[in-house]
Amino acid sequence: MELHPRVLAAVRRAQLASFRDVLCVSGPDLQRLTGLCGSDVQQLLTAAASSCRRGGPVPVLLFHRRMETRLGVGCPVLDRLLRGGLPAALSELAGESGAGKTQLALQLCLSVQYPTQYGGLDSGAVYICTEDSFPSRRLLQLIRHQPRLRSDVPPSLINSLQFSDRVYIEHAADLDSLQACLTRRVPLLLARGRVRLLVVDSVAALFRSDFLAADWLARTKGLLALSSTLHHLSLEFTTPVLCINQVMHTCPVYQPGDGCVQRLRRQFGPSNLQRDL
Amino acid sequence: MQRPVSSLSLSPSVKSKLVAAGFQFTSDLLPLKPLQLSKEASLSQQEALEVLQAVRREEGGDEEAGDGRGGGGGRGGGGGGGLASLTALELLQKEEELKSIVTFSSQLDAALGGGLPVGKTTEICGAPGVGKTQLCMQLAVDVQVPLCFGGIGGQAVYIDTEGSFLLQRVVDIAAAAVQHCSLQVEDDEQRVAMTTFTVETILANMFLVRCHDYVELLAELHLLPAFLSDHPRVRLLVIDSVAFPFRQHFDDLSRRTRLLNGLAQQLIAMATGHNMAVLMTNQMTTRLRGGESQQVPALGESWGHAPTIRVLLHWAGSRRLAAIFKSPDHMGSTVQYQITSEGFRDVDESERPPSKRPRTHADQSAASWGDAGH
């Protein structure tokens, strides 16, 4: 950074370790802490902001030229409803027990492996199970029947794809192990381009079992932290993330700790809501 | 004009030493040599030299500004006078010249007194899925409507912190807006304006920034004034949403409040200084009162003072309602809207319920916490 040595010395004296810390202090406070004059402080803030920003404002037209790729589900009706498929953002799939959420997620793990002209992303998927073990037999069955299920794709192409090789399965029994998996192992796979889909099945299970009724504050924090991690992964690697949620009966009288699905969804942040039909 | 010592751009400790030594005005410092000054004000040699250099620089600049500028309120120096003062009449004239940004929902425009006001900060809060991002995208297109069609022909900066900016949807809204305007062409001026109002130009005049956390958001806002000076046509800044980055990883809530206050001040300064509308989106959180839970806007009660106008989008059964619950200019009112494939629109005449609508539960809950919150 081309900052005057006097400015850098003052910053070090004020014990501001990084540019991020500098940005979190207001102008007058910064002046008081460092003892620098007004114009020096402005210069410091500008340098800090320039290093912390990801990229300046870009005309939207430039994004338009390279069209957004969507992940097709493999069902023409749903793809039309989703205007092409899942975007590279966080999506939530909610439904009652037995409605077919896991089936849809498994199907997505296969459809992501097709080339883009068939609605896929030419890459694999990471499937994180939090409840039961992964339904591998059902996945193998779906793989065997792909030629019949995806009649729009030429059989030679289907035969050439090794579907089971590109589905990575993780098990996470609690929130900490899930966060560890999402911060360590999953980014490696994403960075190498091995996967372009992340499925978490399911989110609700972690929060119902881990937290006691009175612990709703810790639960909110955990939920927000998880939401933040998933958002970062989705944005960083332009990857669709699918979270499977469960539906509970809504209660007319509120009781602390009762998982009303509306609240779960709200804290989880904005996402494409897709009701399982 | 005598300039006080505090208006020099020096560090506060040096200034306080000068004032303690009895130097009120810069003219007192002029005849001194550095050695004398350092002894009198107990400054180091280096600091004394810097003070005198600053004084000479300011005085030199003053002379260049021209003699005979007696009233000189405009050039008040570093921290001193600040901007020229305006009378209330001048302010009224300025405000009347400011046009509002028309949404394509005439009911909401009427409730807001013409549309989204320029020069003010507005907040939209609501539950997920109710239409906040849709309204933001609609306004980012509407700000570009040419003057002859009733718009203000400006550009928009869209800061997306949640990843909810979907390009396909913006293209739809832009195409519908172009269609709407092209059906209303009446004279040559409008026909010419339509050649510059197409989907491509709309996308080219909308600038997108994606921020992943609150530090990136703060950084972008620090650097935005420089961008705005390069692009003087920007008339709308959208931050969607301001709540999301600030609701994560904050153990120290007082620090969060401080940062939000600083952010609010920056936004107000940008809105008035650059003559543009600032639109922010907020999320909802649950507040416990006794044994009951209530939906209130997130980020705490102190944030409620930051935006000038607050609009709440909520559901009443299957209907979507927009309620204005904080505004210095307008009465609190509620209007119904819908989200169509073309964007944010009024509800059709046939579907609207009779005018004497009894107060629904949604209105009551919106009003009750609105009163209680302030």
XYZ file of C-alpha atoms in Angstrom, chain A residues 59-271:
213
model
C -22.930 -2.540 -15.520
C -25.437 -5.382 -15.461
C -25.208 -5.596 -19.247
C -21.832 -7.297 -18.910
C -23.401 -10.131 -16.930
C -26.148 -10.393 -19.516
C -23.663 -11.171 -22.228
C -22.581 -14.332 -20.457
C -25.969 -15.800 -19.617
C -26.599 -17.310 -16.215
C -26.452 -21.082 -16.322
C -29.128 -22.887 -14.448
C -29.190 -26.448 -13.184
C -32.077 -28.306 -14.773
C -33.935 -30.749 -12.573
C -34.549 -33.268 -15.311
C -38.309 -32.860 -15.259
C -39.619 -30.566 -18.039
C -42.552 -29.339 -15.941
C -40.413 -28.304 -12.979
C -37.749 -26.832 -15.237
C -40.348 -24.643 -16.903
C -41.635 -23.555 -13.486
C -38.109 -22.743 -12.380
C -37.351 -20.926 -15.647
C -34.571 -23.250 -16.579
C -33.700 -24.771 -13.236
C -31.961 -23.901 -10.010
C -29.920 -20.687 -10.055
C -26.456 -20.421 -8.519
C -27.909 -19.420 -5.173
C -29.330 -20.957 -2.045
C -32.525 -22.928 -2.600
C -34.742 -24.582 -0.071
C -36.828 -27.676 -0.623
C -39.469 -28.238 2.009
C -42.141 -30.852 2.376
C -43.755 -33.400 4.593
C -42.222 -36.723 5.328
C -42.412 -39.019 2.338
C -43.249 -36.295 -0.166
C -40.161 -36.962 -2.280
C -37.544 -34.429 -1.238
C -34.647 -36.884 -1.093
C -35.705 -38.342 -4.452
C -35.551 -34.931 -6.068
C -32.164 -34.268 -4.498
C -30.822 -37.585 -5.807
C -32.121 -36.760 -9.249
C -30.326 -33.416 -9.114
C -27.082 -35.186 -8.239
C -27.386 -37.003 -11.535
C -28.694 -34.158 -13.689
C -25.771 -31.918 -12.676
C -23.393 -34.325 -14.417
C -24.807 -33.812 -17.908
C -23.320 -31.190 -20.192
C -24.838 -27.703 -20.201
C -26.872 -28.223 -23.344
C -28.889 -30.855 -21.456
C -29.412 -28.669 -18.405
C -26.469 -29.913 -16.383
C -23.276 -28.243 -15.196
C -20.811 -30.907 -16.367
C -19.622 -31.587 -12.849
C -20.322 -33.651 -9.755
C -22.258 -33.159 -6.543
C -21.630 -33.250 -2.798
C -24.443 -34.786 -0.777
C -24.310 -34.203 2.981
C -26.557 -36.469 5.042
C -27.474 -35.457 8.540
C -30.133 -37.988 9.407
C -30.272 -41.462 7.892
C -27.494 -43.014 5.906
C -27.254 -42.181 2.245
C -29.731 -44.109 0.089
C -27.048 -45.585 -2.164
C -29.217 -48.411 -3.468
C -31.825 -45.967 -4.684
C -29.125 -43.862 -6.361
C -27.765 -46.904 -8.188
C -31.282 -47.746 -9.299
C -31.746 -44.232 -10.672
C -28.412 -44.522 -12.485
C -29.419 -47.817 -14.083
C -32.622 -46.288 -15.379
C -31.152 -43.037 -16.665
C -31.564 -43.979 -20.370
C -35.289 -44.353 -19.782
C -35.667 -41.385 -17.427
C -33.703 -38.958 -19.579
C -34.967 -39.762 -23.056
C -33.831 -36.331 -24.249
C -30.165 -37.305 -23.905
C -28.522 -39.637 -26.486
C -27.832 -43.104 -24.967
C -24.175 -43.001 -26.007
C -23.629 -39.973 -23.831
C -25.408 -41.536 -20.862
C -23.295 -44.680 -21.142
C -20.096 -42.684 -21.235
C -20.822 -40.929 -17.941
C -19.667 -42.605 -14.726
C -22.395 -41.221 -12.496
C -21.469 -42.859 -9.221
C -17.888 -41.593 -9.450
C -18.924 -37.988 -9.224
C -21.309 -38.042 -6.255
C -19.396 -37.334 -3.057
C -21.154 -38.354 0.130
C -20.566 -36.879 3.568
C -22.213 -37.620 6.890
C -22.519 -34.944 9.549
C -24.360 -35.773 12.722
C -24.272 -32.348 14.345
C -23.791 -28.694 13.557
C -20.077 -28.546 14.372
C -19.141 -31.415 12.109
C -21.285 -29.921 9.352
C -19.514 -26.561 9.654
C -16.147 -28.340 9.664
C -17.076 -30.226 6.517
C -18.323 -27.073 4.799
C -15.271 -25.039 5.652
C -12.608 -27.631 4.938
C -13.527 -30.453 2.619
C -16.257 -29.007 0.444
C -14.303 -25.892 -0.675
C -11.487 -28.140 -1.891
C -13.845 -30.075 -4.135
C -15.454 -26.869 -5.356
C -12.128 -25.177 -6.038
C -10.936 -28.103 -8.139
C -14.102 -27.979 -10.201
C -15.063 -31.515 -9.229
C -18.513 -30.486 -7.995
C -21.035 -27.830 -8.917
C -23.889 -28.797 -6.627
C -24.143 -28.980 -2.869
C -27.044 -30.739 -1.155
C -27.673 -30.647 2.593
C -30.226 -33.285 3.662
C -31.611 -32.098 5.964
C -31.094 -28.841 7.797
C -33.947 -29.172 10.251
C -32.650 -32.370 11.795
C -29.514 -30.646 13.091
C -31.415 -27.956 14.844
C -34.129 -30.043 16.357
C -31.863 -32.533 18.035
C -28.986 -30.295 19.052
C -30.818 -27.596 20.861
C -33.040 -27.751 23.896
C -36.281 -25.849 24.046
C -34.871 -22.874 25.954
C -31.756 -22.577 23.804
C -33.324 -20.664 20.946
C -30.661 -17.924 20.994
C -27.879 -20.416 20.372
C -30.036 -22.014 17.726
C -30.542 -18.708 15.926
C -26.825 -18.031 15.972
C -26.062 -21.495 14.646
C -28.646 -21.109 11.910
C -27.305 -17.721 10.844
C -23.736 -19.015 10.829
C -24.720 -21.980 8.692
C -26.669 -19.752 6.332
C -23.677 -17.452 5.996
C -21.296 -20.333 5.209
C -23.623 -21.741 2.572
C -24.149 -18.333 0.994
C -20.406 -17.747 0.799
C -19.832 -21.099 -0.871
C -22.620 -20.490 -3.331
C -21.375 -17.021 -4.288
C -17.684 -17.864 -4.297
C -17.980 -20.866 -6.615
C -21.187 -19.947 -8.509
C -22.768 -23.154 -7.282
C -26.399 -24.013 -6.574
C -26.911 -25.104 -2.970
C -29.998 -27.114 -2.095
C -31.139 -27.328 1.525
C -33.804 -29.786 2.472
C -36.120 -28.713 5.239
C -38.874 -30.485 7.061
C -42.376 -29.313 7.727
C -43.940 -29.277 11.141
C -47.417 -28.422 12.215
C -47.690 -24.740 13.051
C -48.792 -24.039 16.584
C -51.446 -21.419 17.358
C -49.876 -20.572 20.716
C -46.184 -19.818 20.571
C -43.910 -21.785 22.828
C -40.202 -21.059 23.013
C -38.213 -23.618 21.136
C -41.064 -24.938 19.070
C -39.715 -25.181 15.573
C -42.249 -23.351 13.500
C -41.021 -23.854 9.972
C -41.783 -20.259 9.043
C -39.272 -19.070 11.591
C -36.683 -21.575 10.481
C -37.034 -20.377 6.956
C -36.952 -16.715 7.902
C -33.752 -16.960 9.870
C -32.220 -19.068 7.213
C -32.250 -16.070 4.975
C -33.734 -15.411 1.612
C -33.899 -18.370 -0.702
